[in-house]
CSV table of C-alpha atoms in Angstrom, one decimal:
chain,number,residue,atom,x,y,z
A,247,MET,CA,-137.9,37.6,-202.3
A,248,ALA,CA,-134.3,36.8,-200.9
A,249,VAL,CA,-134.4,33.9,-203.4
A,250,ASP,CA,-135.4,35.7,-206.2
A,251,TYR,CA,-132.6,38.3,-205.3
A,252,SER,CA,-130.1,35.6,-205.0
A,253,VAL,CA,-130.9,34.4,-208.6
A,254,ILE,CA,-130.5,38.1,-210.1
A,255,VAL,CA,-127.3,38.3,-208.1
A,256,LEU,CA,-125.8,35.2,-209.4
A,257,TYR,CA,-127.1,36.0,-213.0
A,258,LEU,CA,-125.2,39.5,-213.1
A,259,ALA,CA,-122.1,38.0,-211.4
A,260,GLY,CA,-122.0,35.2,-214.1
A,261,MET,CA,-122.0,38.2,-216.6
A,262,LEU,CA,-119.1,39.8,-215.4
A,263,ALA,CA,-117.3,36.3,-215.0
A,264,MET,CA,-118.0,35.7,-218.8
A,265,GLY,CA,-116.6,39.0,-219.6
A,266,TRP,CA,-113.4,38.2,-218.0
A,267,TRP,CA,-113.2,34.7,-220.0
A,268,GLY,CA,-114.1,36.5,-223.2
A,269,MET,CA,-111.0,39.0,-222.7
A,270,ARG,CA,-108.5,35.9,-222.4
A,271,ARG,CA,-109.8,34.8,-225.7
A,272,ALA,CA,-110.2,38.0,-227.6
A,273,ARG,CA,-106.4,38.6,-228.8
A,274,SER,CA,-107.2,40.0,-232.1
A,275,LYS,CA,-109.2,42.6,-234.1
A,276,SER,CA,-111.2,39.7,-235.7
A,277,GLU,CA,-111.6,37.9,-232.2
A,278,PHE,CA,-112.6,40.9,-230.4
A,279,LEU,CA,-115.4,42.5,-232.9
A,280,VAL,CA,-116.6,39.4,-234.7
A,281,ALA,CA,-115.8,36.4,-232.3
A,282,GLY,CA,-113.0,35.5,-235.0
A,283,ARG,CA,-115.6,34.5,-237.5
A,284,ARG,CA,-116.1,31.2,-236.1
A,285,LEU,CA,-119.6,30.6,-234.7
A,286,GLY,CA,-121.3,27.4,-235.6
A,287,PRO,CA,-125.1,26.7,-235.9
A,288,TRP,CA,-126.2,26.5,-232.7
A,289,MET,CA,-124.3,29.4,-231.0
A,290,TYR,CA,-125.0,31.6,-234.0
A,291,SER,CA,-128.7,31.0,-234.0
A,292,GLY,CA,-128.8,31.5,-230.1
A,293,THR,CA,-126.8,34.6,-230.0
A,294,MET,CA,-128.8,36.1,-233.0
A,295,ALA,CA,-131.9,35.7,-231.5
A,296,ALA,CA,-130.7,37.0,-228.4
A,297,ILE,CA,-129.7,40.5,-229.9
A,298,VAL,CA,-133.2,41.1,-231.9
A,299,LEU,CA,-135.5,40.1,-229.1
A,300,GLY,CA,-134.6,42.7,-226.4
A,301,GLY,CA,-136.5,44.8,-223.8
A,302,ALA,CA,-138.9,46.1,-225.9
A,303,SER,CA,-139.8,42.8,-227.9
A,304,THR,CA,-140.1,41.5,-224.0
A,305,ILE,CA,-141.6,44.1,-222.1
A,306,GLY,CA,-143.1,45.9,-224.8
A,307,GLY,CA,-144.4,42.8,-226.5
A,308,VAL,CA,-146.3,42.1,-223.7
A,309,GLY,CA,-147.6,45.6,-223.1
A,310,LEU,CA,-148.8,45.4,-226.9
A,311,GLY,CA,-150.8,42.0,-226.0
A,312,TYR,CA,-152.2,43.6,-223.2
A,313,LYS,CA,-153.5,46.6,-225.4
A,314,TYR,CA,-154.5,44.9,-228.4
A,315,GLY,CA,-154.5,41.3,-227.8
A,316,LEU,CA,-153.1,38.7,-230.3
A,317,SER,CA,-152.4,41.0,-232.7
A,318,GLY,CA,-149.9,42.9,-230.5
A,319,ALA,CA,-147.6,40.2,-231.8
A,320,TRP,CA,-147.0,42.3,-235.0
A,321,MET,CA,-144.1,44.0,-233.7
A,322,VAL,CA,-142.1,41.4,-232.7
A,323,PHE,CA,-143.5,39.4,-235.7
A,324,ALA,CA,-141.9,42.1,-238.0
A,325,ILE,CA,-138.6,41.6,-236.3
A,326,GLY,CA,-138.8,38.0,-236.8
A,327,LEU,CA,-139.6,38.4,-240.9
A,328,GLY,CA,-137.0,40.7,-241.4
A,329,LEU,CA,-134.3,38.5,-239.6
A,330,LEU,CA,-135.6,35.7,-241.9
A,331,ALA,CA,-135.5,37.8,-245.1
A,332,LEU,CA,-131.8,38.7,-244.5
A,333,SER,CA,-131.0,35.2,-243.4
A,334,VAL,CA,-132.3,33.6,-246.7
A,335,PHE,CA,-131.7,36.4,-249.2
A,336,PHE,CA,-128.7,38.2,-248.3
A,337,SER,CA,-126.6,36.9,-245.1
A,338,ALA,CA,-124.7,34.4,-247.3
A,339,ARG,CA,-123.4,37.3,-249.2
A,340,ILE,CA,-122.4,39.5,-246.4
A,341,ALA,CA,-120.5,36.9,-244.4
A,342,ARG,CA,-118.3,36.1,-247.3
A,343,LEU,CA,-117.6,39.7,-247.4
A,344,LYS,CA,-115.6,39.4,-244.6
A,345,VAL,CA,-115.8,43.1,-243.6
A,346,TYR,CA,-116.4,44.5,-240.1
A,347,THR,CA,-119.3,47.2,-240.9
A,348,VAL,CA,-122.3,48.1,-243.0
A,349,SER,CA,-120.0,51.2,-244.6
A,350,GLU,CA,-117.1,49.0,-245.3
A,351,MET,CA,-119.3,47.1,-247.5
A,352,LEU,CA,-120.7,50.3,-249.1
A,353,ASP,CA,-116.9,51.3,-249.9
A,354,LEU,CA,-116.4,47.9,-251.6
A,355,ARG,CA,-119.5,47.9,-253.7
A,356,TYR,CA,-119.4,51.7,-254.8
A,357,GLY,CA,-115.5,52.2,-254.9
A,358,GLY,CA,-115.2,54.3,-251.6
A,359,ARG,CA,-116.4,57.4,-250.7
A,360,ALA,CA,-119.6,56.6,-249.1
A,361,GLY,CA,-118.2,55.3,-245.8
A,362,VAL,CA,-118.0,58.5,-243.6
A,363,ILE,CA,-121.6,59.8,-244.0
A,364,SER,CA,-123.2,56.3,-243.8
A,365,GLY,CA,-121.0,55.5,-241.0
A,366,VAL,CA,-122.4,58.8,-239.0
A,367,VAL,CA,-125.9,57.6,-239.7
A,368,MET,CA,-125.2,54.2,-238.4
A,369,TRP,CA,-123.4,55.5,-235.4
A,370,ALA,CA,-126.3,57.7,-234.8
A,371,TYR,CA,-128.9,54.7,-235.1
A,372,THR,CA,-126.7,52.3,-232.8
A,373,LEU,CA,-126.1,54.9,-230.1
A,374,MET,CA,-129.7,55.6,-229.6
A,375,LEU,CA,-130.4,51.9,-229.9
A,376,ALA,CA,-128.0,51.3,-226.9
A,377,VAL,CA,-129.3,54.3,-224.9
A,378,THR,CA,-132.9,53.1,-225.0
A,379,SER,CA,-131.9,49.8,-224.2
A,380,THR,CA,-129.9,51.3,-221.2
A,381,ILE,CA,-132.9,53.1,-220.1
A,382,ALA,CA,-134.9,49.9,-219.8
A,383,TYR,CA,-132.7,48.8,-216.7
A,384,ALA,CA,-134.5,51.6,-214.8
A,385,THR,CA,-137.9,49.5,-215.1
A,386,ILE,CA,-136.5,46.3,-214.2
A,387,PHE,CA,-134.0,47.4,-211.4
A,388,ASP,CA,-137.1,49.4,-210.0
A,389,VAL,CA,-139.1,46.0,-210.0
A,390,LEU,CA,-136.1,44.4,-208.4
A,391,PHE,CA,-134.6,46.4,-205.6
A,392,ASP,CA,-136.7,49.5,-205.8
A,393,LEU,CA,-133.8,51.5,-206.9
A,394,PRO,CA,-133.9,55.1,-208.1
A,395,ARG,CA,-134.1,55.6,-211.9
A,396,THR,CA,-130.4,57.1,-212.1
A,397,VAL,CA,-128.9,54.2,-209.9
A,398,ALA,CA,-130.4,51.6,-212.0
A,399,ILE,CA,-129.3,52.9,-215.2
A,400,VAL,CA,-125.7,53.1,-213.9
A,401,LEU,CA,-126.0,49.6,-212.5
A,402,GLY,CA,-127.1,48.0,-215.3
A,403,GLY,CA,-125.2,49.8,-217.9
A,404,ALA,CA,-121.8,49.6,-216.1
A,405,ILE,CA,-122.2,45.6,-216.0
A,406,VAL,CA,-122.9,45.5,-219.9
A,407,VAL,CA,-120.0,48.4,-220.4
A,408,ALA,CA,-117.7,46.1,-218.3
A,409,TYR,CA,-118.2,42.7,-219.8
A,410,SER,CA,-118.2,44.0,-223.6
A,411,THR,CA,-115.4,46.2,-223.0
A,412,LEU,CA,-113.2,43.1,-221.2
A,413,GLY,CA,-113.9,40.4,-224.2
A,414,GLY,CA,-115.6,42.2,-226.9
A,415,MET,CA,-117.8,40.0,-229.0
A,416,TRP,CA,-116.5,36.7,-227.5
A,417,SER,CA,-117.8,38.0,-224.0
A,418,ILE,CA,-121.2,39.3,-225.8
A,419,THR,CA,-121.5,36.1,-227.6
A,420,LEU,CA,-121.1,33.9,-224.4
A,421,THR,CA,-123.3,36.2,-222.2
A,422,ASP,CA,-126.1,36.4,-225.4
A,423,MET,CA,-126.3,32.3,-225.1
A,424,VAL,CA,-126.8,32.4,-221.5
A,425,GLN,CA,-129.5,35.1,-222.2
A,426,PHE,CA,-131.3,33.1,-224.9
A,427,VAL,CA,-131.7,30.2,-222.4
A,428,VAL,CA,-132.8,32.2,-219.6
A,429,LYS,CA,-135.1,34.0,-222.0
A,430,THR,CA,-136.3,30.8,-223.2
A,431,ILE,CA,-137.2,29.0,-219.9
A,432,GLY,CA,-138.4,32.2,-218.2
A,433,VAL,CA,-140.7,33.3,-221.0
A,434,LEU,CA,-141.6,30.4,-223.4
A,435,ILE,CA,-141.5,27.9,-220.8
A,436,LEU,CA,-142.8,29.2,-217.5
A,437,LEU,CA,-144.4,32.6,-217.8
A,438,LEU,CA,-146.4,31.6,-220.9
A,439,PRO,CA,-148.3,28.5,-219.3
A,440,ILE,CA,-148.3,30.0,-215.9
A,441,ALA,CA,-150.3,33.3,-217.2
A,442,VAL,CA,-152.7,31.4,-219.4
A,443,VAL,CA,-153.6,29.1,-216.4
A,444,LYS,CA,-153.9,32.2,-214.1
A,445,ALA,CA,-156.5,33.5,-216.5
A,446,GLY,CA,-158.5,30.4,-216.7
A,447,GLY,CA,-157.4,29.3,-219.7
A,448,PHE,CA,-158.1,30.4,-223.8
A,449,ALA,CA,-161.9,29.7,-223.2
A,450,GLU,CA,-162.1,32.1,-220.1
A,451,MET,CA,-159.7,34.6,-222.0
A,452,LYS,CA,-162.0,34.7,-224.9
A,453,ALA,CA,-165.3,35.0,-222.6
A,454,GLN,CA,-163.6,37.8,-220.7
A,455,LEU,CA,-162.3,40.3,-223.6
A,456,PRO,CA,-163.8,41.8,-226.7
A,457,THR,CA,-163.8,39.9,-229.8
A,458,GLU,CA,-161.2,42.1,-231.4
A,459,TYR,CA,-158.5,40.9,-228.8
A,460,PHE,CA,-158.5,37.7,-230.9
A,461,ALA,CA,-158.4,39.2,-234.5
A,462,PRO,CA,-155.2,38.8,-236.5
A,463,LEU,CA,-155.4,42.4,-237.7
A,464,GLY,CA,-157.1,44.1,-234.7
A,465,ILE,CA,-154.1,46.2,-234.0
A,466,GLY,CA,-154.6,48.0,-237.7
A,467,GLY,CA,-153.9,47.8,-241.2
A,468,GLU,CA,-151.6,51.0,-241.1
A,469,THR,CA,-149.8,50.3,-237.6
A,470,ILE,CA,-149.0,46.9,-239.3
A,471,PHE,CA,-147.6,48.3,-242.5
A,472,THR,CA,-145.6,50.6,-240.5
A,473,TYR,CA,-144.0,47.9,-238.2
A,474,VAL,CA,-143.0,46.1,-241.3
A,475,LEU,CA,-141.6,49.1,-243.0
A,476,ILE,CA,-139.5,50.0,-239.7
A,477,TYR,CA,-138.6,46.9,-238.2
A,478,THR,CA,-138.5,44.2,-241.0
A,479,PHE,CA,-136.4,46.6,-243.1
A,480,GLY,CA,-134.5,47.8,-240.1
A,481,MET,CA,-133.1,44.3,-239.8
A,482,LEU,CA,-131.9,43.9,-243.1
A,483,ILE,CA,-129.4,47.0,-242.8
A,484,GLY,CA,-128.6,47.7,-238.7
A,485,GLN,CA,-125.0,47.2,-238.0
A,486,ASP,CA,-125.6,45.5,-234.9
A,487,ILE,CA,-127.3,42.7,-237.0
A,488,TRP,CA,-124.8,42.6,-239.7
A,489,GLN,CA,-122.1,42.3,-236.8
A,490,ARG,CA,-123.6,39.4,-236.0
A,491,VAL,CA,-123.7,38.0,-239.4
A,492,PHE,CA,-119.6,38.4,-239.4
A,493,THR,CA,-119.5,36.1,-236.7
A,494,ALA,CA,-120.8,32.9,-238.9
A,495,ARG,CA,-118.1,30.3,-239.5
A,496,THR,CA,-119.7,30.0,-242.8
A,497,ASP,CA,-122.2,31.4,-245.3
A,498,LYS,CA,-124.9,28.1,-244.7
A,499,VAL,CA,-124.2,28.9,-240.8
A,500,ALA,CA,-125.4,32.2,-241.4
A,501,ARG,CA,-128.3,31.5,-243.8
A,502,TRP,CA,-129.5,28.6,-241.6
A,503,GLY,CA,-128.7,29.7,-238.3
A,504,GLY,CA,-130.5,33.1,-238.8
A,505,THR,CA,-133.7,31.3,-240.4
A,506,VAL,CA,-133.7,29.3,-237.1
A,507,ALA,CA,-133.2,32.4,-235.1
A,508,GLY,CA,-135.9,34.2,-237.1
A,509,THR,CA,-138.7,31.4,-236.7
A,510,TYR,CA,-137.5,31.6,-232.7
A,511,CYS,CA,-138.6,35.4,-233.1
A,512,LEU,CA,-142.0,34.5,-234.4
A,513,LEU,CA,-142.9,32.2,-231.7
A,514,TYR,CA,-141.7,34.7,-229.1
A,515,ALA,CA,-143.8,37.2,-230.5
A,516,LEU,CA,-147.1,35.2,-230.3
A,517,ALA,CA,-145.7,34.4,-226.6
A,518,GLY,CA,-145.4,37.9,-225.6
A,519,ALA,CA,-148.9,38.7,-227.0
A,520,VAL,CA,-150.9,35.9,-225.1
A,521,ILE,CA,-149.0,36.8,-221.8
A,522,GLY,CA,-150.0,40.2,-222.4
A,523,THR,CA,-153.8,39.4,-223.2
A,524,ALA,CA,-153.7,36.8,-220.1
A,525,ALA,CA,-152.4,40.2,-218.1
A,526,LYS,CA,-155.7,42.1,-219.4
A,527,VAL,CA,-158.1,39.6,-217.9
A,528,LEU,CA,-156.1,39.3,-214.5
A,529,TYR,CA,-155.5,43.1,-214.4
A,530,PRO,CA,-157.8,45.1,-216.5
A,531,ASN,CA,-157.5,48.6,-215.5
A,532,LEU,CA,-153.6,48.9,-215.2
A,533,PRO,CA,-152.4,52.4,-215.7
A,534,SER,CA,-149.8,51.7,-218.4
A,535,ALA,CA,-149.8,48.6,-220.5
A,536,ASP,CA,-146.2,48.4,-220.3
A,537,ASP,CA,-146.5,47.7,-216.6
A,538,ALA,CA,-148.3,44.5,-217.8
A,539,PHE,CA,-145.2,42.1,-217.7
A,540,ALA,CA,-143.8,43.3,-214.5
A,541,THR,CA,-147.2,43.2,-212.8
A,542,ILE,CA,-148.2,39.5,-213.7
A,543,VAL,CA,-144.5,38.5,-212.8
A,544,LYS,CA,-144.8,39.9,-209.5
A,545,ASP,CA,-148.1,38.9,-208.5
A,546,GLU,CA,-148.6,35.6,-209.9
A,547,LEU,CA,-145.2,33.5,-210.1
A,548,PRO,CA,-143.9,31.8,-207.2
A,549,MET,CA,-140.7,32.3,-205.4
A,550,GLY,CA,-137.8,31.5,-207.2
A,551,VAL,CA,-139.5,31.4,-210.7
A,552,ARG,CA,-140.3,34.8,-210.5
A,553,GLY,CA,-136.4,35.5,-209.8
A,554,LEU,CA,-135.8,33.7,-213.0
A,555,VAL,CA,-138.5,35.5,-215.3
A,556,LEU,CA,-137.2,38.9,-214.1
A,557,ALA,CA,-133.6,37.5,-215.0
A,558,ALA,CA,-135.1,36.9,-218.4
A,559,ALA,CA,-136.6,40.3,-218.7
A,560,LEU,CA,-133.2,41.4,-217.6
A,561,ALA,CA,-131.2,39.3,-220.1
A,562,ALA,CA,-133.6,40.8,-222.9
A,563,VAL,CA,-132.3,44.2,-222.3
A,564,MET,CA,-128.6,43.1,-221.8
A,565,SER,CA,-128.2,41.2,-225.2
A,566,THR,CA,-129.8,44.4,-227.1
A,567,SER,CA,-127.9,46.9,-225.2
A,568,SER,CA,-124.3,44.7,-225.3
A,569,GLY,CA,-125.1,44.4,-229.1
A,570,ALA,CA,-125.8,47.7,-229.8
A,571,LEU,CA,-122.8,49.1,-227.8
A,572,ILE,CA,-120.3,47.0,-229.4
A,573,ALA,CA,-122.0,47.9,-232.9
A,574,CYS,CA,-121.8,51.7,-232.1
A,575,ALA,CA,-118.2,51.6,-231.0
A,576,THR,CA,-117.2,49.4,-234.2
A,577,VAL,CA,-118.7,52.2,-236.1
A,578,ALA,CA,-117.2,54.9,-234.6
A,579,ASN,CA,-113.5,53.6,-234.3
A,580,ASN,CA,-113.7,51.8,-238.1
A,581,ASP,CA,-115.9,54.0,-240.2
A,582,ILE,CA,-115.5,57.6,-238.6
A,583,TRP,CA,-112.2,57.9,-236.4
A,584,SER,CA,-110.0,56.0,-238.5
A,585,ARG,CA,-111.3,57.5,-241.9
A,586,LEU,CA,-110.9,61.0,-240.2
A,587,ARG,CA,-107.2,60.1,-239.2
A,588,GLY,CA,-106.9,59.1,-242.7
A,589,VAL,CA,-106.1,55.3,-241.2
A,590,GLY,CA,-107.7,52.5,-243.2
A,591,SER,CA,-110.3,50.4,-241.8
A,592,ALA,CA,-108.4,46.9,-241.6
A,593,GLN,CA,-104.8,47.7,-240.5
A,594,GLY,CA,-103.8,44.3,-239.1
A,595,GLU,CA,-104.8,42.0,-236.4
A,596,ASP,CA,-102.7,43.0,-233.9
A,597,HIS,CA,-103.2,43.9,-229.9
A,598,ASP,CA,-103.2,47.7,-230.3
A,599,GLU,CA,-106.5,47.3,-232.4
A,600,VAL,CA,-108.0,45.2,-229.6
A,601,LYS,CA,-106.8,48.2,-227.2
A,602,GLY,CA,-108.1,50.7,-229.3
A,603,ASN,CA,-111.5,49.2,-229.8
A,604,ARG,CA,-111.7,48.4,-226.3
A,605,LEU,CA,-111.1,51.9,-225.7
A,606,PHE,CA,-113.8,52.9,-227.8
A,607,ILE,CA,-116.2,50.6,-226.2
A,608,LEU,CA,-115.7,52.0,-223.0
A,609,VAL,CA,-116.0,55.7,-224.1
A,610,MET,CA,-119.1,55.1,-226.0
A,611,GLY,CA,-120.5,52.9,-222.9
A,612,VAL,CA,-119.9,55.9,-220.7
A,613,ALA,CA,-121.6,58.1,-222.9
A,614,VAL,CA,-124.5,55.9,-223.3
A,615,ILE,CA,-125.1,55.9,-219.8
A,616,GLY,CA,-124.9,59.4,-219.6
A,617,ILE,CA,-127.5,60.1,-222.4
A,618,ALA,CA,-129.7,57.6,-221.1
A,619,ILE,CA,-129.9,59.4,-217.5
A,620,ALA,CA,-130.5,62.7,-219.4
A,621,LEU,CA,-133.0,61.6,-221.8
A,622,ASN,CA,-136.7,60.9,-221.1
A,623,ASP,CA,-138.6,60.1,-223.9
A,624,VAL,CA,-137.4,57.1,-225.0
A,625,VAL,CA,-139.7,56.2,-227.7
A,626,GLN,CA,-139.1,59.6,-229.7
A,627,ALA,CA,-135.7,59.0,-229.7
A,628,LEU,CA,-135.8,55.5,-231.0
A,629,THR,CA,-138.0,56.4,-233.6
A,630,VAL,CA,-135.8,59.2,-235.0
A,631,ALA,CA,-132.8,56.6,-235.1
A,632,TYR,CA,-135.0,53.8,-237.2
A,633,ASN,CA,-136.4,56.6,-239.4
A,634,LEU,CA,-132.7,58.0,-240.0
A,635,LEU,CA,-131.7,54.4,-240.6
A,636,VAL,CA,-134.2,53.2,-243.1
A,637,GLY,CA,-134.9,56.3,-244.8
A,638,GLY,CA,-131.2,57.1,-245.5
A,639,LEU,CA,-129.6,53.6,-245.7
A,640,LEU,CA,-132.1,51.2,-246.8
A,641,VAL,CA,-131.9,52.1,-250.4
A,642,PRO,CA,-128.2,52.5,-250.9
A,643,ILE,CA,-127.5,49.3,-249.3
A,644,LEU,CA,-130.2,47.2,-250.8
A,645,GLY,CA,-129.5,48.8,-254.0
A,646,GLY,CA,-125.6,48.0,-253.8
A,647,LEU,CA,-126.5,44.2,-253.2
A,648,LEU,CA,-129.2,44.0,-256.1
A,649,TRP,CA,-128.4,46.9,-258.9
A,650,ARG,CA,-125.6,46.8,-260.7
A,651,ARG,CA,-126.0,50.1,-262.1
A,652,GLY,CA,-126.1,51.8,-258.9
A,653,THR,CA,-123.3,54.3,-258.2
A,654,VAL,CA,-121.5,56.1,-255.5
A,655,GLN,CA,-123.0,59.3,-256.4
A,656,GLY,CA,-126.5,57.9,-256.4
A,657,ALA,CA,-125.6,56.4,-252.8
A,658,LEU,CA,-124.3,59.7,-251.5
A,659,ALA,CA,-127.7,61.3,-252.9
A,660,ALA,CA,-129.7,58.6,-251.5
A,661,VAL,CA,-128.2,59.0,-248.0
A,662,ALA,CA,-128.3,62.6,-248.0
A,663,VAL,CA,-131.8,63.2,-249.7
A,664,GLY,CA,-133.3,60.5,-247.6
A,665,GLY,CA,-131.8,61.4,-244.6
A,666,LEU,CA,-132.6,65.3,-244.6
A,667,SER,CA,-136.2,64.3,-245.9
A,668,VAL,CA,-136.8,62.5,-242.7
A,669,ILE,CA,-135.5,65.2,-240.5
A,670,GLY,CA,-137.8,67.9,-242.3
A,671,LEU,CA,-141.0,65.5,-242.4
A,672,MET,CA,-140.3,64.7,-238.6
A,673,TRP,CA,-140.3,68.3,-238.0
A,674,SER,CA,-143.3,69.0,-240.0
A,675,TYR,CA,-145.4,65.9,-239.2
A,676,GLY,CA,-144.0,65.1,-235.8
A,677,ILE,CA,-141.7,62.4,-234.5
A,678,LEU,CA,-144.0,59.8,-234.0
A,679,ALA,CA,-146.0,60.3,-237.5
A,680,ASN,CA,-145.6,57.7,-239.9
A,681,GLU,CA,-145.2,59.9,-243.0
A,682,PRO,CA,-141.6,60.8,-242.4
A,683,VAL,CA,-140.3,57.5,-243.2
A,684,TYR,CA,-142.9,56.6,-246.0
A,685,TYR,CA,-142.1,59.8,-247.7
A,686,GLY,CA,-138.3,60.0,-246.9
A,687,LEU,CA,-137.9,56.5,-248.4
A,688,LEU,CA,-139.7,57.2,-251.6
A,689,ALA,CA,-137.0,60.3,-252.0
A,690,SER,CA,-134.4,58.4,-251.4
A,691,LEU,CA,-135.3,55.6,-253.8
A,692,ALA,CA,-135.7,58.5,-256.4
A,693,ALA,CA,-132.4,60.3,-255.6
A,694,TYR,CA,-130.8,57.0,-255.8
A,695,VAL,CA,-132.2,56.0,-259.2
A,696,ILE,CA,-132.0,59.4,-260.9
A,697,VAL,CA,-128.5,60.4,-259.9
A,698,SER,CA,-127.0,56.6,-260.4
A,699,LEU,CA,-128.5,56.7,-264.1
A,700,ALA,CA,-127.2,60.4,-264.5
A,701,THR,CA,-123.7,59.5,-263.6
A,702,ARG,CA,-121.1,56.9,-264.9
A,703,PRO,CA,-121.5,53.6,-264.1
A,704,THR,CA,-119.1,52.0,-261.4
A,705,ASP,CA,-115.8,51.1,-262.7
A,706,ALA,CA,-115.6,47.7,-264.1
A,707,ALA,CA,-112.4,46.7,-261.7
A,708,VAL,CA,-114.7,48.1,-258.5
A,709,LEU,CA,-117.5,45.6,-259.6
A,710,ALA,CA,-115.4,43.0,-260.3
A,711,HIS,CA,-113.6,43.1,-257.1
A,712,TRP,CA,-117.1,43.3,-255.3
A,713,ARG,CA,-118.4,40.2,-257.1
A,714,ALA,CA,-115.2,38.3,-256.4
A,715,ARG,CA,-115.6,39.3,-252.4
A,716,LEU,CA,-119.4,38.4,-252.8
A,717,ALA,CA,-118.0,34.9,-253.8
A,718,GLY,CA,-115.4,34.9,-251.1
A,719,GLN,CA,-112.6,34.3,-253.7
A,720,ASP,CA,-110.8,37.7,-253.5
A,721,PRO,CA,-107.0,37.2,-252.4
A,722,ASP,CA,-107.5,40.5,-250.5
A,723,ALA,CA,-109.8,39.1,-248.2
A,724,ALA,CA,-107.1,37.6,-246.3
A,725,GLU,CA,-106.1,40.6,-244.4
A,726,HIS,CA,-109.4,40.6,-242.9
A,727,THR,CA,-108.8,37.1,-241.8
A,728,GLU,CA,-107.1,35.3,-238.9
A,729,PRO,CA,-103.7,34.0,-239.0
A,730,GLU,CA,-103.3,30.3,-239.6
A,731,THR,CA,-102.6,29.5,-236.1
A,732,VAL,CA,-106.3,30.4,-234.6
A,733,PRO,CA,-107.7,27.8,-232.5
A,734,ALA,CA,-110.2,25.3,-233.7
A,735,PRO,CA,-113.6,26.7,-235.0
A,736,VAL,CA,-116.4,26.8,-232.2
A,737,THR,CA,-119.1,24.6,-233.4
A,738,GLY,CA,-121.9,25.7,-230.7
């Protein structure tokens, strides 16, 4: 394993080096939080694909393939569909707003007063997303170095917190590009064909496994519907995803770069399911489906290649973890702390704001590591986070983008009714039940429409300002952009 260890150690050292490089580049709020809004199509596509394809998509996707066959691709497939929908229908408008958070978008659309409550919901979602990603380090480092769970979480989490705190979005962008390349080589180019060959090819796989393993809907229609509802719609409104949209140099980069990333996700989904299916042929009696990835890597890959593929799994976890961490810190600082202090979220692009955001990443990172050590049930924590996100924020966000008659009172009612309904229904039906998000979303929609129609329409001046910002024409947007002395755009 010495060669494999060397590959992993070099990879981790490279992540820290990129954090140091990013620190020298991130000299303003815009540079630190959204990479100066200067990413070109290649870099934007790679980093967007990296953040949405985390440990759940890699290790969990292979596990679903092991359990259900090719239809196990539906979870990651739903993520890809969400990214495609966001890129094609909404990303150009989102990028032109020149904001930093989803809550700032809600304030622009509804004329203020929606930011704090939506910020709290979004903060809870990003916090739990960062926590669950951090817990995944325990699985990977256990395979690599046989480390105790707590030590593995601290080691992996500390590396992500370090490079994220140092360079902000610039460090995360550069590391995500490396992680994207490592995942592509490790999973798609190496592990996928090796797994199929070791399993005897597709003909042998079909002969060894039940027919339902190759049925497109074998995982079940209700499960597929739930994946689409939670993950596809979750991609449309998550702060971690929107913050990447804000890094695009132009609205065209956001649209077409995101479309490429979404298409890549669909291919990655199918690859994970095929690898898991091959693992079922090779190891039909694993105690847990989530062990399929680590088992096939350890037992079937040659020296050196094994280290690269394990680095790919580590890259998948790190990309999601770092993206969720900076999103969590951005929301905590800009949408909650600054508003509670009575300070606007865009107070200039000076070094003090960089220091403040850097401090929030450090504090949130330490909190994430602590919660990850204490938490045992990852699935339940992530389910709560996604249910609150979709049930509480999907309707007011999409309603603001699509329905002119929506009002701030309707938005607040939708967040409150949807969020409380989801919590109550999870208490009644159980956290892992599908009904909470179904009924919570319907309650949020009903509250939004009824209250919006029962209250005065949004002020015409607010809507005019909103439409101007969507078109990228509002002069007030200048306060969110970099001075004229910024470096040349990154072409990617």
